[in-house]
Amino acid sequence: MLSDLLPVIVAVIAICFMGLQIKTNILPVSEGNDRMRTISGNIKEGAMAFISREYKYVVIFVIIVSILIAIFININTMICYILGSLLSMAAGYVGMRISTASNARCTNEAMESGLPSALKVAFAGGSVMGFAVTGFGLLGVGIVYLIFRDPTILMGYSFGASSVALFARVGGGIYTKAADVGADLVGKVEKGIPEDDPRNPAVIADNVGDNVGDVAGMGADLFESYAGAILSSMVLGFSIFGDAGIRFPLVLSSIGILASVLAAFLFLRKKQKSPQSALMMTIYLSGAIVLVASFILSPIFFGNMKAAICIIVGILVGIAIGFLSEVFTSEKYSQVKRIAEESQTGAATNIIAGLSSGMLSTVGPIVLIAIGILVSFHTMQMYGIALAAVGMLSITATTVTVDAYGPISDNAGGIAEMSGLDESVREITDSLDSVGNTTAAIGKGFAIGSAALTALSLFVTYTDTLNLDNLSLLDSKVVAGMFVGGMLPFLFSALTMNSVGKAATEMINEVRKQFREKPGILEGTENPDYASCVDISTRASLKEMVIPGALAIVVPLFIGKAFGPETLGGLLAGALVTGVLMAIFMSNAGGAWDNAKKFIETGAEGGKNSPAHHAAVVGDTVGDPFKDTSGPSLNILVKLITVVSVVCAGLFI
């Protein structure tokens, strides 16, 4: 049937569109003068060296797990696992390569042609990651479904994507925050030099980190969510509605990609003068197309509008959570201004205000997720919740595009600063970067919301697979599992935060050493050793990502085998609740601290180098691993432990 081939056909279209952007809107653009090309080359070299070394670790892990799957489960699941891993790595590699190729081009366009041209390059660069994630993701789902026709075997594909996502998020997050913390504390606080000053030895590592964390890390995160949501809905749909339950999410996801292609094409065709309104319009347009498609497809597949309602719920909840994330992290709103005001009395009050803001920010998203769950379940039971996740992620190509656009703009500003370009160039790149903060909040909102719904639908898949009709709170095994599961996100966050701290300490010592031993650096007569700082971040992140990554796989396997499926079910429930809450809290608190610092740098509360600014830099330094390491990694943790439980369910009987 055409519906079976459609995902593969659309995935190929997405990949071709990605290639078209590279050929027409990125590579033909000049990288600027020799200084700009050199700086961009350093960033690219550092980013690609990191991802190449990271993937060596990941490949070893994938090989070991593949052998175990073949021995203890079956060969077909192993094939799906390997394919999911490889396609996720391919998406990350392509996205990273083009992101680092776009930064200097964005700077040059800002210098030569102005904001609209710079915006076009940044958007085109981001779209490569967006369409790599969805194109490769849907291609793999379509291929394994055509080959095996068994939705339960296909969960191995999601397992592979989850494995890569966790290492990419944790490793990338540790890398970027070790560099960022080292650059900020020594450069900005101790030496009083700007963030992207070429005299800072950690500045290249910091710019590399923007790519490995916010491009490859975010891409792998949403690749895994995207594949997991589709596959869990297929498994649940097949058990309830047969073939219609499988084909509906496949067709709708295909239309979501086509909608994103149309939105991106219209964006790139016209000279955009207002970055925020133009970027938001791509989200609204692609979302509207999916909504219309759901109204048409729902009666065709199910004879009613119930599936359309679930899709609408998912999209609206995702957009609403993104808006609430912006409310708590943007300087346009009161929360960030309050943190900036509290900074006048020191770092302690800044941190207290940020923590309270982050905790408060959990209320709205959790209420929205709860409403989404209730409405979706009332409409189509657990299949409805899975469809809500599919709806939320149907426009992933667009949300990843506008998210990945941010690091390109940020790098472009850094290159402008380090190249000594006119201040007007930096003003353009800063305006693009400012919009990127908003789009990043939306991307985080979709990532968190989809993680909750996807993990919940995977949890139901787990209970269905083992015929666990109910998990009673009166069962001591279930309660014990819930407590252990509730603890797991805290343990995971402690490990990742500690990893950032250790890596950052090594970075700080290196930067101080260079300033001490090469006094000519600050005078501009000696060049910093950028490579040593890049190497520190790379070595530290790869070393420190192993234990948190292994924890997410070993713990559910141990609990399920040692204490039984009921205890593991309790663990999954406990981890889901605390994991989602912690992810929202940490991501929003970190974002609020970051933008409070930027708000002060605009001249508020005393401006740059004031006591309030120094306090805000400390708060931002605390918030960096919150929002870019531990918080986002929790999204993957709650999904990965559930996917592992589904794939290995037969071992727990």
XYZ file of C-alpha atoms in Angstrom:
653
model
C 0.000 0.000 0.000
C 1.016 3.604 -0.630
C 0.704 4.373 3.074
C 3.465 1.825 3.750
C 5.836 3.398 1.211
C 4.921 6.998 2.008
C 7.264 7.380 5.036
C 10.272 6.238 2.993
C 9.355 8.487 0.057
C 8.843 11.539 2.286
C 12.041 10.804 4.214
C 13.974 10.827 0.932
C 12.321 14.164 0.040
C 13.442 15.597 3.404
C 17.012 14.402 2.858
C 17.031 15.856 -0.684
C 15.691 19.179 0.645
C 18.473 19.144 3.227
C 21.030 18.607 0.467
C 19.467 21.427 -1.570
C 19.962 23.862 1.322
C 23.611 22.883 1.598
C 24.181 23.304 -2.126
C 22.249 26.531 -2.743
C 22.073 28.532 0.510
C 25.203 27.584 2.476
C 28.253 26.442 0.505
C 28.088 29.178 -2.195
C 28.236 31.890 0.516
C 31.682 33.293 1.313
C 33.256 32.622 4.718
C 34.735 36.128 4.762
C 38.318 37.233 5.279
C 41.292 35.106 6.315
C 40.823 35.838 10.024
C 37.159 34.760 9.914
C 38.000 31.590 7.997
C 40.753 30.714 10.467
C 38.493 31.128 13.507
C 35.666 29.193 11.841
C 38.168 26.478 10.902
C 39.304 26.184 14.515
C 35.701 25.808 15.683
C 34.941 23.258 12.968
C 38.108 21.277 13.695
C 37.319 21.144 17.419
C 33.682 20.160 16.860
C 34.433 17.409 14.370
C 37.310 16.079 16.496
C 34.946 15.829 19.455
C 32.128 14.091 17.594
C 34.548 11.667 15.912
C 36.071 10.675 19.257
C 32.663 10.485 20.902
C 31.327 8.201 18.187
C 34.263 5.816 18.706
C 33.037 5.305 22.276
C 29.432 5.009 21.113
C 30.294 2.453 18.403
C 32.030 0.230 20.976
C 28.968 0.490 23.218
C 26.609 -0.277 20.303
C 28.623 -3.342 19.301
C 28.549 -4.746 22.852
C 24.815 -4.123 23.282
C 24.083 -5.540 19.794
C 25.803 -8.804 20.693
C 23.831 -9.038 23.946
C 20.544 -8.337 22.127
C 21.322 -11.050 19.583
C 22.095 -13.549 22.352
C 19.301 -12.795 24.806
C 16.508 -11.387 22.591
C 16.705 -11.959 18.797
C 18.594 -11.021 15.634
C 15.803 -8.863 14.184
C 15.737 -6.598 17.237
C 19.516 -6.341 16.991
C 19.258 -5.195 13.351
C 16.731 -2.521 14.334
C 18.968 -1.420 17.204
C 22.012 -1.029 14.958
C 20.025 0.887 12.323
C 18.602 3.280 14.935
C 22.079 3.918 16.323
C 23.695 4.491 12.933
C 21.012 6.841 11.608
C 21.058 8.906 14.811
C 24.834 9.255 14.537
C 24.526 10.162 10.850
C 22.029 12.923 11.635
C 24.294 14.340 14.350
C 27.368 14.242 12.125
C 25.692 15.984 9.175
C 24.044 18.603 11.385
C 27.295 19.381 13.214
C 29.327 19.631 10.024
C 26.935 22.084 8.378
C 26.370 24.096 11.558
C 30.107 24.752 11.843
C 30.258 25.540 8.126
C 27.464 28.113 8.455
C 28.770 30.297 11.297
C 31.389 32.369 9.432
C 29.095 32.575 6.424
C 26.405 34.057 8.668
C 28.937 36.590 9.994
C 30.038 37.538 6.495
C 26.474 38.004 5.293
C 25.800 40.235 8.305
C 28.847 42.311 7.319
C 28.246 42.399 3.566
C 24.462 42.307 3.122
C 22.772 42.893 6.480
C 20.292 41.088 8.706
C 17.976 39.375 6.134
C 20.874 37.600 4.398
C 22.508 36.582 7.685
C 19.167 35.248 8.927
C 18.767 33.199 5.744
C 22.151 31.497 6.188
C 21.516 30.755 9.877
C 18.056 29.349 9.110
C 19.338 27.229 6.209
C 22.113 25.857 8.427
C 19.601 25.010 11.155
C 17.274 23.369 8.633
C 19.969 20.828 7.782
C 19.842 19.522 11.354
C 16.028 19.680 11.368
C 15.593 17.647 8.206
C 18.459 15.292 9.048
C 16.697 14.395 12.311
C 13.279 13.791 10.747
C 14.490 12.507 7.377
C 16.850 9.881 8.771
C 14.456 9.158 11.652
C 11.409 8.452 9.485
C 13.514 6.659 6.861
C 14.653 4.150 9.464
C 11.155 3.642 10.865
C 9.764 3.139 7.356
C 12.467 0.666 6.353
C 12.294 -1.525 9.452
C 8.489 -1.599 9.247
C 8.575 -2.643 5.577
C 11.060 -5.406 6.398
C 9.725 -6.853 9.656
C 6.057 -5.771 9.919
C 6.211 -6.419 13.668
C 5.856 -3.258 15.795
C 7.296 -4.916 18.917
C 10.572 -5.742 17.133
C 10.760 -2.152 15.902
C 11.292 -0.909 19.477
C 14.897 -1.987 19.014
C 15.211 0.955 16.605
C 14.068 3.326 19.338
C 16.532 1.689 21.755
C 19.401 2.406 19.354
C 18.339 6.026 18.914
C 18.003 6.427 22.696
C 21.487 5.034 23.348
C 23.129 7.526 20.998
C 20.944 10.381 22.280
C 21.981 9.883 25.885
C 25.686 9.880 25.113
C 25.316 12.844 22.741
C 23.364 14.879 25.297
C 25.515 14.011 28.304
C 28.862 14.187 26.491
C 27.941 17.324 24.569
C 26.498 18.970 27.665
C 29.604 18.305 29.760
C 31.828 19.581 26.952
C 29.997 22.845 26.356
C 29.529 23.742 30.003
C 33.111 22.954 31.021
C 34.250 25.397 28.337
C 31.570 27.976 29.113
C 32.189 27.980 32.868
C 35.956 28.230 32.395
C 35.639 31.052 29.877
C 33.169 33.022 32.024
C 34.699 32.717 35.482
C 38.270 33.511 34.487
C 37.686 35.735 31.470
C 34.627 37.771 32.451
C 34.802 37.779 36.247
C 38.530 37.678 36.987
C 39.952 39.501 33.957
C 36.957 41.620 32.950
C 37.167 40.818 29.223
C 34.127 40.213 26.949
C 32.597 36.794 26.430
C 33.991 36.224 22.926
C 37.274 38.065 23.363
C 40.030 36.324 21.321
C 42.403 36.774 24.266
C 40.420 34.191 26.265
C 42.109 30.767 25.839
C 38.746 28.978 26.294
C 36.865 31.017 23.688
C 37.205 28.487 20.833
C 36.225 25.601 23.117
C 33.196 27.667 24.197
C 32.114 28.167 20.583
C 32.700 24.500 19.798
C 30.499 23.654 22.781
C 27.553 25.566 21.321
C 27.561 23.085 18.450
C 28.186 19.817 20.286
C 25.584 20.624 22.931
C 22.845 22.601 21.203
C 23.087 21.123 17.690
C 24.246 17.503 17.910
C 22.869 17.039 21.459
C 19.444 18.561 20.814
C 19.231 16.801 17.436
C 19.921 13.382 18.965
C 17.422 14.118 21.750
C 14.579 14.910 19.362
C 15.606 12.151 16.911
C 15.049 9.709 19.738
C 11.757 11.339 20.813
C 10.545 11.466 17.219
C 11.262 7.792 16.540
C 10.062 6.684 19.985
C 6.725 8.493 19.708
C 5.971 7.034 16.278
C 6.974 3.506 17.270
C 5.126 3.471 20.607
C 1.954 4.692 18.864
C 2.384 1.940 16.255
C 2.715 -0.744 18.944
C -0.313 0.490 20.916
C -2.311 1.204 17.753
C -1.791 -2.271 16.376
C -3.036 -3.925 19.572
C -6.224 -1.825 19.533
C -6.995 -0.872 15.900
C -4.888 -3.235 13.804
C -3.293 -1.865 10.629
C -5.098 1.485 10.882
C -3.438 2.105 14.231
C -0.023 1.571 12.637
C -0.518 3.525 9.426
C -2.112 6.659 10.865
C 0.996 7.870 12.779
C 3.203 6.985 9.803
C 1.096 9.011 7.365
C 0.660 11.931 9.754
C 4.406 12.101 10.461
C 5.035 12.092 6.718
C 2.671 15.028 6.257
C 4.415 16.814 9.144
C 7.713 16.648 7.254
C 6.096 17.901 4.042
C 4.524 20.767 6.017
C 7.955 21.660 7.419
C 9.476 21.568 3.921
C 6.803 24.001 2.693
C 7.274 26.323 5.685
C 11.064 26.343 5.231
C 10.748 26.932 1.477
C 8.466 29.931 1.997
C 10.802 31.326 4.665
C 13.880 31.078 2.439
C 12.114 32.419 -0.643
C 11.364 35.809 0.906
C 13.703 38.382 2.472
C 12.790 38.295 6.144
C 13.248 41.515 8.100
C 11.784 40.448 11.451
C 13.592 37.292 12.658
C 11.230 36.423 15.510
C 7.962 36.800 13.610
C 9.393 34.968 10.589
C 10.686 32.034 12.640
C 7.493 31.746 14.662
C 5.480 31.819 11.450
C 7.245 28.657 10.242
C 6.134 26.888 13.443
C 2.555 28.139 13.146
C 2.303 27.332 9.424
C 3.664 23.788 9.680
C 1.512 23.160 12.769
C -1.617 24.439 10.990
C -1.018 22.141 8.016
C -0.709 19.130 10.317
C -3.923 20.129 12.109
C -5.829 20.307 8.812
C -4.347 16.970 7.728
C -5.443 15.335 10.979
C -9.034 16.446 10.369
C -8.915 14.804 6.941
C -7.087 11.608 7.935
C -8.914 10.813 11.175
C -12.280 9.918 9.520
C -10.463 7.984 6.791
C -8.594 5.719 9.210
C -11.004 5.545 12.173
C -14.385 6.803 10.955
C -14.444 9.650 13.509
C -12.549 12.764 14.615
C -11.044 11.279 17.770
C -7.521 10.890 16.404
C -7.591 14.496 15.178
C -8.484 15.693 18.669
C -5.463 13.880 20.128
C -3.146 15.368 17.489
C -4.488 18.863 18.179
C -3.985 18.373 21.916
C -0.357 17.363 21.366
C 0.488 20.343 19.149
C -1.253 22.867 21.385
C 0.329 21.508 24.569
C 3.777 21.607 22.942
C 3.386 25.217 21.806
C 1.921 26.243 25.183
C 4.798 24.654 27.128
C 7.228 26.447 24.819
C 5.480 29.757 25.530
C 5.611 29.151 29.287
C 9.310 28.340 28.998
C 9.798 31.714 27.320
C 7.815 33.473 30.073
C 10.191 32.119 32.715
C 13.411 32.543 30.728
C 13.010 35.739 28.667
C 14.058 39.197 29.833
C 10.786 40.494 28.415
C 8.947 39.054 31.422
C 9.043 39.679 35.154
C 10.817 36.520 36.364
C 14.128 37.323 34.683
C 13.900 40.991 35.700
C 13.307 39.908 39.299
C 16.448 37.752 39.250
C 18.419 40.673 37.808
C 17.107 42.935 40.579
C 18.025 40.383 43.242
C 21.567 40.325 41.825
C 22.174 43.767 43.325
C 22.581 42.174 46.752
C 24.997 39.473 45.599
C 25.334 36.013 44.092
C 23.447 34.283 46.923
C 20.201 36.201 46.349
C 20.597 35.779 42.585
C 20.803 32.001 43.025
C 17.873 31.922 45.469
C 15.709 33.887 43.007
C 16.706 31.599 40.134
C 15.939 28.434 42.082
C 12.511 29.704 43.118
C 11.737 30.779 39.556
C 12.737 27.362 38.211
C 10.563 25.567 40.769
C 7.606 27.827 40.012
C 8.047 27.198 36.289
C 7.083 23.525 36.729
C 3.461 24.356 37.588
C 2.152 25.441 34.185
C 3.801 22.725 32.026
C 2.788 19.939 34.417
C -0.820 21.167 34.451
C -0.782 21.294 30.643
C 0.709 17.805 30.374
C -1.898 16.513 32.844
C -4.726 18.096 30.841
C -3.260 16.674 27.625
C -3.103 13.197 29.169
C -6.685 13.374 30.472
C -8.170 14.663 27.204
C -6.196 12.224 25.043
C -6.984 9.242 27.261
C -10.674 10.143 27.406
C -10.704 10.374 23.605
C -8.779 7.223 22.575
C -7.403 5.691 25.782
C -3.640 5.101 25.848
C -3.405 5.201 22.066
C -4.666 8.774 22.306
C -1.752 9.734 24.585
C 0.688 8.192 22.097
C -0.959 10.155 19.267
C -0.662 13.369 21.279
C 3.097 12.763 21.403
C 3.116 12.114 17.648
C 1.201 15.362 17.104
C 3.611 17.304 19.280
C 6.572 15.905 17.342
C 5.009 15.994 13.872
C 6.683 19.361 13.196
C 10.037 18.331 14.653
C 11.806 19.385 11.438
C 10.645 22.957 12.048
C 11.287 23.064 15.805
C 14.810 21.639 15.430
C 15.485 24.092 12.584
C 14.622 27.154 14.664
C 16.503 25.686 17.629
C 19.704 24.824 15.714
C 19.591 28.293 14.145
C 20.509 29.714 17.577
C 24.034 28.226 17.966
C 24.901 29.300 14.404
C 23.917 32.891 15.240
C 25.804 32.682 18.539
C 28.952 31.418 16.798
C 28.557 34.144 14.157
C 28.658 36.770 16.912
C 31.749 35.183 18.417
C 33.522 35.198 15.056
C 32.591 38.869 14.549
C 34.050 39.717 17.987
C 37.223 37.686 17.524
C 37.772 39.046 14.004
C 37.551 42.646 15.164
C 34.681 43.499 12.805
C 32.665 46.678 13.039
C 30.267 46.908 15.997
C 27.312 47.013 13.571
C 28.056 43.422 12.543
C 27.935 42.261 16.150
C 24.653 44.124 16.626
C 23.101 42.122 13.771
C 24.385 38.769 15.038
C 23.319 39.642 18.599
C 19.791 40.415 17.391
C 19.690 37.023 15.676
C 21.109 35.324 18.786
C 18.521 37.043 20.999
C 15.722 35.536 18.918
C 17.562 32.214 19.152
C 17.084 32.269 22.928
C 13.321 32.388 22.400
C 13.321 29.617 19.805
C 15.552 27.519 22.081
C 12.952 27.859 24.852
C 10.295 26.587 22.450
C 12.529 23.692 21.420
C 13.109 22.765 25.065
C 9.352 22.966 25.676
C 8.629 20.509 22.871
C 11.476 18.247 24.065
C 10.163 18.127 27.649
C 6.490 17.740 26.719
C 7.212 15.037 24.158
C 9.477 13.218 26.630
C 6.633 13.019 29.155
C 4.036 11.778 26.659
C 6.419 9.436 24.836
C 7.693 7.897 28.079
C 4.115 7.431 29.289
C 3.050 5.686 26.070
C 6.181 3.507 26.225
C 5.318 2.704 29.847
C 1.918 1.431 28.724
C 3.618 -0.578 25.973
C 5.732 -2.177 28.710
C 2.706 -3.093 30.838
C 0.866 -4.456 27.777
C 3.859 -6.551 26.746
C 3.996 -8.221 30.177
C 0.205 -8.294 30.682
C 0.438 -6.192 33.836
C -3.220 -5.220 34.116
C -2.599 -2.913 37.054
C 0.227 -1.761 39.284
C -1.228 -1.285 42.754
C 0.109 1.239 45.239
C -0.765 -1.363 47.874
C 1.874 -3.682 46.397
C 5.121 -3.230 48.311
C 7.183 -4.162 45.239
C 5.578 -1.383 43.191
C 6.030 1.204 45.953
C 9.666 0.210 46.474
C 10.258 0.543 42.737
C 8.617 3.982 42.680
C 10.935 5.286 45.376
C 14.013 3.961 43.588
C 12.735 5.386 40.295
C 12.016 8.745 41.902
C 15.588 8.839 43.167
C 17.138 7.945 39.808
C 16.861 11.417 38.136
C 18.487 12.977 41.209
C 21.377 10.499 41.092
C 21.731 11.014 37.354
C 21.715 14.817 37.730
C 24.253 14.632 40.561
C 26.619 12.631 38.353
C 26.296 14.952 35.353
C 26.575 18.137 37.475
C 29.635 16.723 39.222
C 31.140 15.867 35.841
C 30.707 19.459 34.664
C 32.274 20.698 37.902
C 35.346 18.513 37.537
C 35.817 19.359 33.857
C 35.267 23.076 34.527
C 37.870 23.059 37.324
C 40.443 21.628 34.929
C 39.480 24.256 32.346
C 39.702 27.130 34.863
C 43.161 26.003 35.970
C 44.344 25.859 32.348
C 43.017 29.339 31.515
C 44.566 30.824 34.672
C 47.838 29.099 33.870
C 47.959 30.598 30.391
C 47.213 34.099 31.663
C 49.881 33.651 34.335
C 52.603 32.209 32.117
C 51.853 34.346 29.047
C 51.215 37.898 30.263
C 51.310 39.066 26.649
C 47.918 37.406 26.018
C 45.982 40.223 27.698
C 48.178 42.817 25.986
C 47.512 41.258 22.602
C 51.170 40.432 21.913
C 50.897 36.652 22.486
C 48.350 34.146 21.186
C 46.474 31.863 23.603
C 46.744 28.092 23.242
C 43.171 27.368 22.150
C 43.889 23.714 21.316
C 44.734 22.743 24.902
C 41.361 24.029 26.137
C 39.519 22.195 23.361
C 41.370 19.008 24.303
C 40.502 19.406 28.009
C 36.782 19.683 27.257
C 36.917 16.753 24.845
C 38.783 14.382 27.170
C 36.737 15.305 30.217
C 33.354 14.979 28.519
C 34.121 11.606 26.945
C 35.456 10.234 30.215
C 32.597 11.544 32.337
C 29.710 10.498 30.058
C 30.288 6.767 30.521
C 28.875 6.208 34.037
C 25.626 8.228 33.593
C 25.090 6.532 30.226
C 25.598 3.049 31.616
C 23.385 3.831 34.627
C 20.320 4.368 32.419
C 20.645 0.874 30.965
C 22.026 -1.174 33.844
C 19.532 -0.039 36.524
C 16.278 -1.096 34.775
C 17.851 -4.393 33.710
C 19.023 -5.130 37.247
C 15.736 -4.136 38.912
C 13.635 -6.067 36.395
C 15.721 -9.225 36.662
C 16.328 -9.128 40.427
C 12.926 -7.946 41.692
C 10.487 -8.647 38.861
C 8.373 -6.696 36.348
C 6.099 -5.102 38.983
C 9.026 -3.449 40.768
C 10.420 -2.261 37.443
C 6.999 -0.848 36.566
C 7.046 1.155 39.790
C 10.572 2.364 38.984
C 9.471 3.602 35.551
C 6.521 5.489 37.046
C 8.643 7.133 39.752
C 11.400 8.115 37.333
C 8.879 9.596 34.889
C 7.304 11.915 37.468
C 10.472 13.236 39.084
C 12.421 13.216 35.821
C 9.961 15.476 34.006
C 9.713 17.841 36.983
C 13.490 18.035 37.346
C 13.939 18.591 33.603
C 11.527 21.550 33.584
C 12.965 23.017 36.781
C 16.604 22.769 35.722
C 16.106 23.932 32.140
C 14.040 26.980 33.070
C 16.132 27.990 36.096
C 19.270 27.848 33.960
C 17.658 29.831 31.171
C 16.434 32.477 33.616
C 19.910 32.902 35.146
C 21.432 33.207 31.668
C 19.029 35.888 30.478
C 19.184 37.791 33.783
C 22.908 38.183 33.126
C 22.254 39.312 29.543
C 19.570 41.731 30.743
C 22.072 43.367 33.121
C 24.597 43.559 30.282
C 22.159 45.764 28.365
C 22.629 48.410 31.086
C 20.038 47.382 33.673
C 20.893 47.218 37.396
C 24.274 48.874 36.882
C 25.286 47.229 33.604
C 28.490 45.368 32.761
C 31.200 44.945 35.401
C 28.885 46.169 38.171
C 28.444 44.131 41.391
C 25.055 42.967 40.081
C 26.707 41.795 36.869
C 29.363 39.814 38.754
C 26.620 38.160 40.826
C 24.628 37.374 37.676
C 27.680 35.772 36.042
C 27.988 33.453 39.058
C 24.271 32.591 38.790
C 24.621 31.974 35.057
C 27.601 29.714 35.728
C 25.498 27.634 38.133
C 22.653 27.600 35.617
C 24.779 26.510 32.656
C 24.917 22.793 33.567
C 21.288 23.045 34.732
C 19.947 24.085 31.339
C 22.448 22.504 28.951
C 23.619 19.296 30.641
C 21.518 17.763 33.410
C 18.092 19.189 32.512
C 18.002 18.130 28.836
C 19.649 14.774 29.599
C 16.767 13.884 31.923
C 14.401 13.922 28.928
C 16.394 11.080 27.450
C 16.836 9.248 30.747
C 13.100 8.786 31.332
C 12.603 7.541 27.761
C 15.689 5.323 27.606
C 14.974 3.372 30.792
C 11.425 2.751 29.492
C 12.617 1.669 26.031
C 15.155 -0.686 27.626
C 12.344 -2.158 29.742
C 10.100 -2.672 26.683
C 12.812 -4.252 24.530
C 14.031 -6.534 27.341
C 10.580 -7.270 28.833
C 10.823 -10.969 27.982
C 13.858 -11.340 30.246
C 11.904 -10.308 33.362
C 9.245 -13.028 33.274
